[in-house]
Short mmCIF file of C-alpha atoms in Angstrom, two decimals:
data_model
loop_
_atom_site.label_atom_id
_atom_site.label_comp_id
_atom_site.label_asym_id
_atom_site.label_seq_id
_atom_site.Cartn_x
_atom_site.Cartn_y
_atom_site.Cartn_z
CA UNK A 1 -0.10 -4.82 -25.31
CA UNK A 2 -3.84 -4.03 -24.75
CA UNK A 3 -5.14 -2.35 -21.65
CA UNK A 4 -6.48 -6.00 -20.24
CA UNK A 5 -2.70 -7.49 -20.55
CA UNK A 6 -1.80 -4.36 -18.65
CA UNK A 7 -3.77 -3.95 -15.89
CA UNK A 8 -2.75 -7.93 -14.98
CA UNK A 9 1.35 -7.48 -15.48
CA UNK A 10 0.90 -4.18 -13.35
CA UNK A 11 -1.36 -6.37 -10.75
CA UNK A 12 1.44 -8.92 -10.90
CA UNK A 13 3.98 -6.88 -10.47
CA UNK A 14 2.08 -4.83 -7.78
CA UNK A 15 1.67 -7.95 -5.60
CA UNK A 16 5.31 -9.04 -5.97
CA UNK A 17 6.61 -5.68 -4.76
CA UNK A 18 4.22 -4.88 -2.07
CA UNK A 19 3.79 -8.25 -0.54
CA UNK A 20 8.02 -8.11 0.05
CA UNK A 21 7.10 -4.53 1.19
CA UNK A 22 6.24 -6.07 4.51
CA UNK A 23 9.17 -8.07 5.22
CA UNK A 24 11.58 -5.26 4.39
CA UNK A 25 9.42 -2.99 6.63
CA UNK A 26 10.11 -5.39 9.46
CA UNK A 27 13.82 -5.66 8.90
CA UNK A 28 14.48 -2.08 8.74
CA UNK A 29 12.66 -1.77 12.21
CA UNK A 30 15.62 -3.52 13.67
CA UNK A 31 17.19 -0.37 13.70
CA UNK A 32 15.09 2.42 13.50
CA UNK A 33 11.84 3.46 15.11
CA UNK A 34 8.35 3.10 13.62
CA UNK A 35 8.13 6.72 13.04
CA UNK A 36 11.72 7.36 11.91
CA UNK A 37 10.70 4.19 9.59
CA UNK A 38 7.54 6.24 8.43
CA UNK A 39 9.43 9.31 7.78
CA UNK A 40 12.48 8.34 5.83
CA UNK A 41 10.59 6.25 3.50
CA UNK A 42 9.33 9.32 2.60
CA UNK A 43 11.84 11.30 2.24
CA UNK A 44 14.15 8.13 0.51
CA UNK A 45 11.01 8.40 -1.89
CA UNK A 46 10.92 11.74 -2.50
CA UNK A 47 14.86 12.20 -3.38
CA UNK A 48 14.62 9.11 -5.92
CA UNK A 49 11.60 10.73 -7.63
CA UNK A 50 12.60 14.28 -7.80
CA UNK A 51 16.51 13.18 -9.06
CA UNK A 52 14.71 10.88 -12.04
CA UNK A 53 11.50 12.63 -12.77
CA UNK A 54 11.98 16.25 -11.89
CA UNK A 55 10.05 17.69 -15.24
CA UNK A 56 7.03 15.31 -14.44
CA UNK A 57 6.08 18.14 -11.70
CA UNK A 58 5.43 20.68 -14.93
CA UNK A 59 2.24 18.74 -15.46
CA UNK A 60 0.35 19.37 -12.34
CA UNK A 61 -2.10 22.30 -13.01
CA UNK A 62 -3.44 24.58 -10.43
CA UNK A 63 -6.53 22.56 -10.73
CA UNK A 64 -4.62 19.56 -9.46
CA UNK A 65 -2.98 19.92 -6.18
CA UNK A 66 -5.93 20.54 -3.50
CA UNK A 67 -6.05 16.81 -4.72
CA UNK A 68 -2.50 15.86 -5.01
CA UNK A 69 -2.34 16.80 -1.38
CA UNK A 70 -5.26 14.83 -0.12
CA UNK A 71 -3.92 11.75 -1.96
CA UNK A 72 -0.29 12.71 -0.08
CA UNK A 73 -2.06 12.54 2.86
CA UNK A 74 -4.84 9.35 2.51
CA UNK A 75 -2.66 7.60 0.44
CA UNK A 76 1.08 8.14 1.90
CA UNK A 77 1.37 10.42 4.14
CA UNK A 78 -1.03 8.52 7.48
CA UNK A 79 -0.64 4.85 6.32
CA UNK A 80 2.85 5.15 6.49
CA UNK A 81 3.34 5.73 9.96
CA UNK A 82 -0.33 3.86 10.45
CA UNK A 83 1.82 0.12 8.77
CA UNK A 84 4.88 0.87 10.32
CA UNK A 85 3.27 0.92 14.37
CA UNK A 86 1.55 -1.88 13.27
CA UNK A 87 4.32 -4.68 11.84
CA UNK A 88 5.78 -4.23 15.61
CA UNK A 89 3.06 -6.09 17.34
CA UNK A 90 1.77 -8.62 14.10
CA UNK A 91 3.45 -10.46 11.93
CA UNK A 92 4.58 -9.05 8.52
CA UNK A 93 2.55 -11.80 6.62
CA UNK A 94 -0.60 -10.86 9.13
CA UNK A 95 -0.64 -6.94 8.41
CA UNK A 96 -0.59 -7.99 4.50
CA UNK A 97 -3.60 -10.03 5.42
CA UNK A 98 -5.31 -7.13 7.10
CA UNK A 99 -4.83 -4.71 4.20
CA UNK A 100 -6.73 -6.82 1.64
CA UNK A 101 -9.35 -5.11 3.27
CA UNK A 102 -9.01 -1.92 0.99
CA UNK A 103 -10.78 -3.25 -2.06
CA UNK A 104 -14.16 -3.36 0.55
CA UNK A 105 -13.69 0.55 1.64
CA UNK A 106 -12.81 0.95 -2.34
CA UNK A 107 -16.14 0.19 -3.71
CA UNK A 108 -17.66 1.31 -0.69
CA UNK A 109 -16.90 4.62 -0.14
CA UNK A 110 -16.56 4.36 -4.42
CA UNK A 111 -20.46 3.79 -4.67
CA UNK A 112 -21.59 6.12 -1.73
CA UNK A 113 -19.39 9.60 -2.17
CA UNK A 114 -17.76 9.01 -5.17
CA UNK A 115 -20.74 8.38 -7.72
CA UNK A 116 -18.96 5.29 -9.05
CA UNK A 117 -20.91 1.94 -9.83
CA UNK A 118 -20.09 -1.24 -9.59
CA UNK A 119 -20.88 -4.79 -11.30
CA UNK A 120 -22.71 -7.18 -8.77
CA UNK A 121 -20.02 -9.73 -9.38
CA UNK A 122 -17.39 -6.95 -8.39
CA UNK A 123 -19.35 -7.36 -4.95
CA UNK A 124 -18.82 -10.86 -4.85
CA UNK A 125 -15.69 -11.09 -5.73
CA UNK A 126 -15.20 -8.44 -2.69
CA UNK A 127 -17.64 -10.55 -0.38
CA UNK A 128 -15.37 -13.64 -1.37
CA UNK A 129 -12.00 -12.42 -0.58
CA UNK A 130 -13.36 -10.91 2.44
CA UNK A 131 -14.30 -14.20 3.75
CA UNK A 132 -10.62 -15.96 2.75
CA UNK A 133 -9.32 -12.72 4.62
CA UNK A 134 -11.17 -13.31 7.75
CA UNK A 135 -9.88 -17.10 7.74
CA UNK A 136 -6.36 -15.96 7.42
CA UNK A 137 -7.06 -13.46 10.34
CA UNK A 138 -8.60 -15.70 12.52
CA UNK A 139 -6.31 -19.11 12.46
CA UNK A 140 -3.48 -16.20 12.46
CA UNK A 141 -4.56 -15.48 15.71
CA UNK A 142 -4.81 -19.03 16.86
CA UNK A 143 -1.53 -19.85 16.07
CA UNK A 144 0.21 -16.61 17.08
CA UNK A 145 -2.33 -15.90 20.20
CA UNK A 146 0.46 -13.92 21.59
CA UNK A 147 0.08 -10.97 19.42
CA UNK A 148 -1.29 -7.83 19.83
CA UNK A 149 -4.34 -8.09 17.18
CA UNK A 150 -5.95 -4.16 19.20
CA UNK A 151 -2.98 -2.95 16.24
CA UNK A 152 -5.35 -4.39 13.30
CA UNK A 153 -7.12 -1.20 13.86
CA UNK A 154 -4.16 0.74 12.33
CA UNK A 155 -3.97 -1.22 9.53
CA UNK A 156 -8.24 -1.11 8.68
CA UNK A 157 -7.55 2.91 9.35
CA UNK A 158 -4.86 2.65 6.65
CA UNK A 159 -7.11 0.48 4.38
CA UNK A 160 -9.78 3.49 4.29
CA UNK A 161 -7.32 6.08 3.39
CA UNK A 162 -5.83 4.27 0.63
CA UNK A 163 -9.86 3.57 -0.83
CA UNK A 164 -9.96 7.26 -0.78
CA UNK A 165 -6.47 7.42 -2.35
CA UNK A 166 -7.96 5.39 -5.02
CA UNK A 167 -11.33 7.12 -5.72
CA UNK A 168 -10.03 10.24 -5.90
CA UNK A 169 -7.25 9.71 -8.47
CA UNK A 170 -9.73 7.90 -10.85
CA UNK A 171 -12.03 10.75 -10.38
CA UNK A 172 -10.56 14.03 -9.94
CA UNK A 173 -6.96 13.23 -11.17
CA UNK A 174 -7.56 11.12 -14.17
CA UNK A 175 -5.93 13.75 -16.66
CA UNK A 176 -2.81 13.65 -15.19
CA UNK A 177 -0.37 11.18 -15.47
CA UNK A 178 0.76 8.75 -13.21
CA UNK A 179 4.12 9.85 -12.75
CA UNK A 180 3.38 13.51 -12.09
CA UNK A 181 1.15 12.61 -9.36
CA UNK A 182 3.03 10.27 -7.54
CA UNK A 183 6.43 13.25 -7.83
CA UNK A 184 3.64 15.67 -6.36
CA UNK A 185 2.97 13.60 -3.88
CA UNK A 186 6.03 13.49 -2.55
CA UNK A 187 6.90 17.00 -3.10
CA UNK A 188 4.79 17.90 -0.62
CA UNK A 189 5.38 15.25 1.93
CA UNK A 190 9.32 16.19 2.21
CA UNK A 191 9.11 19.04 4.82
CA UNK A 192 6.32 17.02 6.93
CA UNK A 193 8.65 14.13 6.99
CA UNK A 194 11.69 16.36 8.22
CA UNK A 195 9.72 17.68 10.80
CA UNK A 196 8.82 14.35 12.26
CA UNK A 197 12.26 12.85 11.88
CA UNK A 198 13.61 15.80 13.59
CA UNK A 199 11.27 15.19 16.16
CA UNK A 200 12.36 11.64 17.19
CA UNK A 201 15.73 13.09 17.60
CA UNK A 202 17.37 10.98 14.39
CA UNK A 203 19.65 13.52 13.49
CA UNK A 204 21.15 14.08 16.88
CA UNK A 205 21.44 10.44 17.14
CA UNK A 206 22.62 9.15 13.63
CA UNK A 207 26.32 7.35 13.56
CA UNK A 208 27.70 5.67 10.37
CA UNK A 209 29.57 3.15 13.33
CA UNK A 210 26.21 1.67 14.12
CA UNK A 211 26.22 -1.11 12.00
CA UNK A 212 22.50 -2.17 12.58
CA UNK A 213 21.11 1.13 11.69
CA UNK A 214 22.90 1.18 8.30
CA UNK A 215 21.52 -2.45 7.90
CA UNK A 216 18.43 -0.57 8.15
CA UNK A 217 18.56 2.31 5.90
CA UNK A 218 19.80 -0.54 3.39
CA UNK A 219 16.66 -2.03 3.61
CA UNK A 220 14.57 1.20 3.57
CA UNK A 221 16.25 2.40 0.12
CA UNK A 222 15.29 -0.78 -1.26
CA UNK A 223 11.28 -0.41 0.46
CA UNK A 224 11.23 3.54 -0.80
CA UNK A 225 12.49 2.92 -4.47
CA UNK A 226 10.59 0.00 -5.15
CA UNK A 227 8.28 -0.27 -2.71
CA UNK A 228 6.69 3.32 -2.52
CA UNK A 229 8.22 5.12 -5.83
CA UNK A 230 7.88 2.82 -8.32
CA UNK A 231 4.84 0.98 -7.24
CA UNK A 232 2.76 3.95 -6.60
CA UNK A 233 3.41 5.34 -10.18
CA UNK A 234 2.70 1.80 -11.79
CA UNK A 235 -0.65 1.78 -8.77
CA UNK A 236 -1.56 5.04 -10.14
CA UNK A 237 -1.46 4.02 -14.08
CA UNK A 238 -2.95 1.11 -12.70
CA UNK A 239 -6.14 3.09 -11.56
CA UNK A 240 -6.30 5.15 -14.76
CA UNK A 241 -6.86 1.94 -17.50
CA UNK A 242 -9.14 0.08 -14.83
CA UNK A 243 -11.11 1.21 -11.99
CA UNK A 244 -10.36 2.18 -8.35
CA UNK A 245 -12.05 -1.56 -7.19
CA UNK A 246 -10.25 -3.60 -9.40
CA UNK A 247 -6.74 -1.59 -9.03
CA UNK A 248 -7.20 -1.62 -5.09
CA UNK A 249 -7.45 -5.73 -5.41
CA UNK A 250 -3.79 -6.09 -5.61
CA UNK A 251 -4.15 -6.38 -1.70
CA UNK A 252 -5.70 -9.32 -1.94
CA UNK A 253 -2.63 -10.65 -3.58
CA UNK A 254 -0.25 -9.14 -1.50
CA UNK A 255 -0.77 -11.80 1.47
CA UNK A 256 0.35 -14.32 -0.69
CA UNK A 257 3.88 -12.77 -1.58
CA UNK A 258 3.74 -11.52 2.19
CA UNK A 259 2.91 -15.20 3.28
CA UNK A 260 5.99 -16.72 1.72
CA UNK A 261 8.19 -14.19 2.70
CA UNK A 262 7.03 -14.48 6.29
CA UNK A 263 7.38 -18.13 6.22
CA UNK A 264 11.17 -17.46 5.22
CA UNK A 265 12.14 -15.66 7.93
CA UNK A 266 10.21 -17.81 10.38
CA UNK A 267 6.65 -17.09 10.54
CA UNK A 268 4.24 -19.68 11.03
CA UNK A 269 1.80 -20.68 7.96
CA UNK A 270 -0.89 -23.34 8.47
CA UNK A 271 -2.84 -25.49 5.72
CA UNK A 272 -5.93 -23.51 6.35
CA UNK A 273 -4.32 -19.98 5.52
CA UNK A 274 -3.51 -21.61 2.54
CA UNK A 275 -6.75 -22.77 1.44
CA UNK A 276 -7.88 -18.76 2.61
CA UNK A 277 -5.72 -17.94 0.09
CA UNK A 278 -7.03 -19.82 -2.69
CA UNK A 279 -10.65 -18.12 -1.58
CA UNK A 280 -8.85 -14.55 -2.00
CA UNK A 281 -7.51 -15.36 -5.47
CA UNK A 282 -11.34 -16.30 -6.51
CA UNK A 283 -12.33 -12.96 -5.08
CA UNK A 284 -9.74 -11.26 -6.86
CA UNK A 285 -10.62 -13.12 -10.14
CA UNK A 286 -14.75 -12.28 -9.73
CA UNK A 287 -13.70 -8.38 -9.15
CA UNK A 288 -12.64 -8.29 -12.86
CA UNK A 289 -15.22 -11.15 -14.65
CA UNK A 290 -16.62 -9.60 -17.20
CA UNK A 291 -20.60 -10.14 -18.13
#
């Protein structure tokens, strides 16, 4: 399979599992907090990587982890807790919506600290799905006026750190391998996430009788294995056969998985939001036209 069949399965796949990302987010919330939520995805995460890809860590040189721990902590470590405050006052299918907003910061921040350039139809392509974003956000709030839309800063906080995520893996951690990085990752993040879960008191609280709460950690095994282990390490190889603008375009697909899954369980969907979404899959398609 050449690199351009690649980098479109691992798109595809990338959109399927993180658009149901947000639905499973706002199931497990049922029972937990958003920071307990934050925290043991984390650790859930961690103990799936470390039991199946324990010699991947043997990679990571010396040179490597002042970066593996910046890209724990942009591209993990903040959002985490940042998507998780936010899917309590918006709609799962919303806070999808918000987060296509990364491929923006992406080539932003890309062209301005990171020394990376850019194709002017990679800007349009951005411009585009920036416009079918800003339709979905706006008739979202029309039809849902009774959210909270002050929490969209989270998720546009989020959206930076994972363009920085993205930068920095392309440039500083392109030698080492998807796998290894994502296991670092992690690694580090397991004694920060005890810390906070012992902090909301989880531990003190936890009963295997509360039926809701083990509904919860169902759906949080599910989120941290697919959602967070695998997809970061297929992200990550994503990043290292494209670029960091085209990789961080899966989030303009996202809504669309996020959509339909929200529509499922009850959210509301008007015709315009899908006409927005046709605009994002243009944007998406202009990011990677070649000349």
């Amino acid at each position: 399979m050449s690199n351009q069949q690649q980098k479109w399965l691992y798109l595809c796949l990338l959109s399927l599992v993180w658009g149901s990302s947000f639905i499973l987010m706002k199931k497990a919330l049922l029972g937990v907090t958003p920071i307990q939520l934050g925290a043991l995805r984390m650790l859930f995460t961690a103990i799936f990587l470390l039991s199946v890809a324990p010699k991947s860590l043997k990679k990571i040189q010396k040179k490597h982890y002042k970066y593996i721990v910046y890209t724990a902590l942009a591209g993990t470590f903040i959002p985490g807790f940042l998507f998780a405050f936010a899917i309590t006052s918006i709609d799962s299918a919303v806070v999808s919506i918000l987060n296509s907003l990364t491929p923006f910061f992406t080539l932003i921040l890309g062209a301005l600290i990171f020394g990376f350039a850019f194709k002017r139809t990679q800007l349009y392509g951005i411009l585009i799905g920036l416009v079918g974003t800003l339709i979905l956000i706006l008739n979202g709030a029309v039809v849902n006026p009774n959210q909270n839309y002050w929490f969209a800063l989270l998720i546009i906080i989020a959206s930076v750190g994972y363009a920085f995520n993205a930068n920095m893996v392309k440039k500083y951690l392109h030698d080492l391998n998807a796998l290894s990085i994502v296991t670092g990752n992690f690694l580090l993040l397991i004694v920060p996430a005890l810390i906070v879960l012992a902090f909301t008191g989880f531990f003190s609280t936890f009963s295997f009788q509360d039926k809701i709460l083990i509904k919860s950690l169902g759906y949080l095994v599910v989120l941290s294995v697919l959602g967070t282990g695998v997809a970061k390490t297929i992200y990550n190889k994503l990043v290292h056969i494209s670029d960091p603008v085209f990789s961080s375009s899966v989030t303009y697909l996202i809504p669309l998985v996020a959509i339909f899954w929200g529509v499922l369980d009850g959210e509301k969907l008007s015709p315009l939001q899908i006409f927005a979404g046709s605009i994002i899959l243009l944007g998406v398609y202009l990011v990677n036209k070649k000349k």
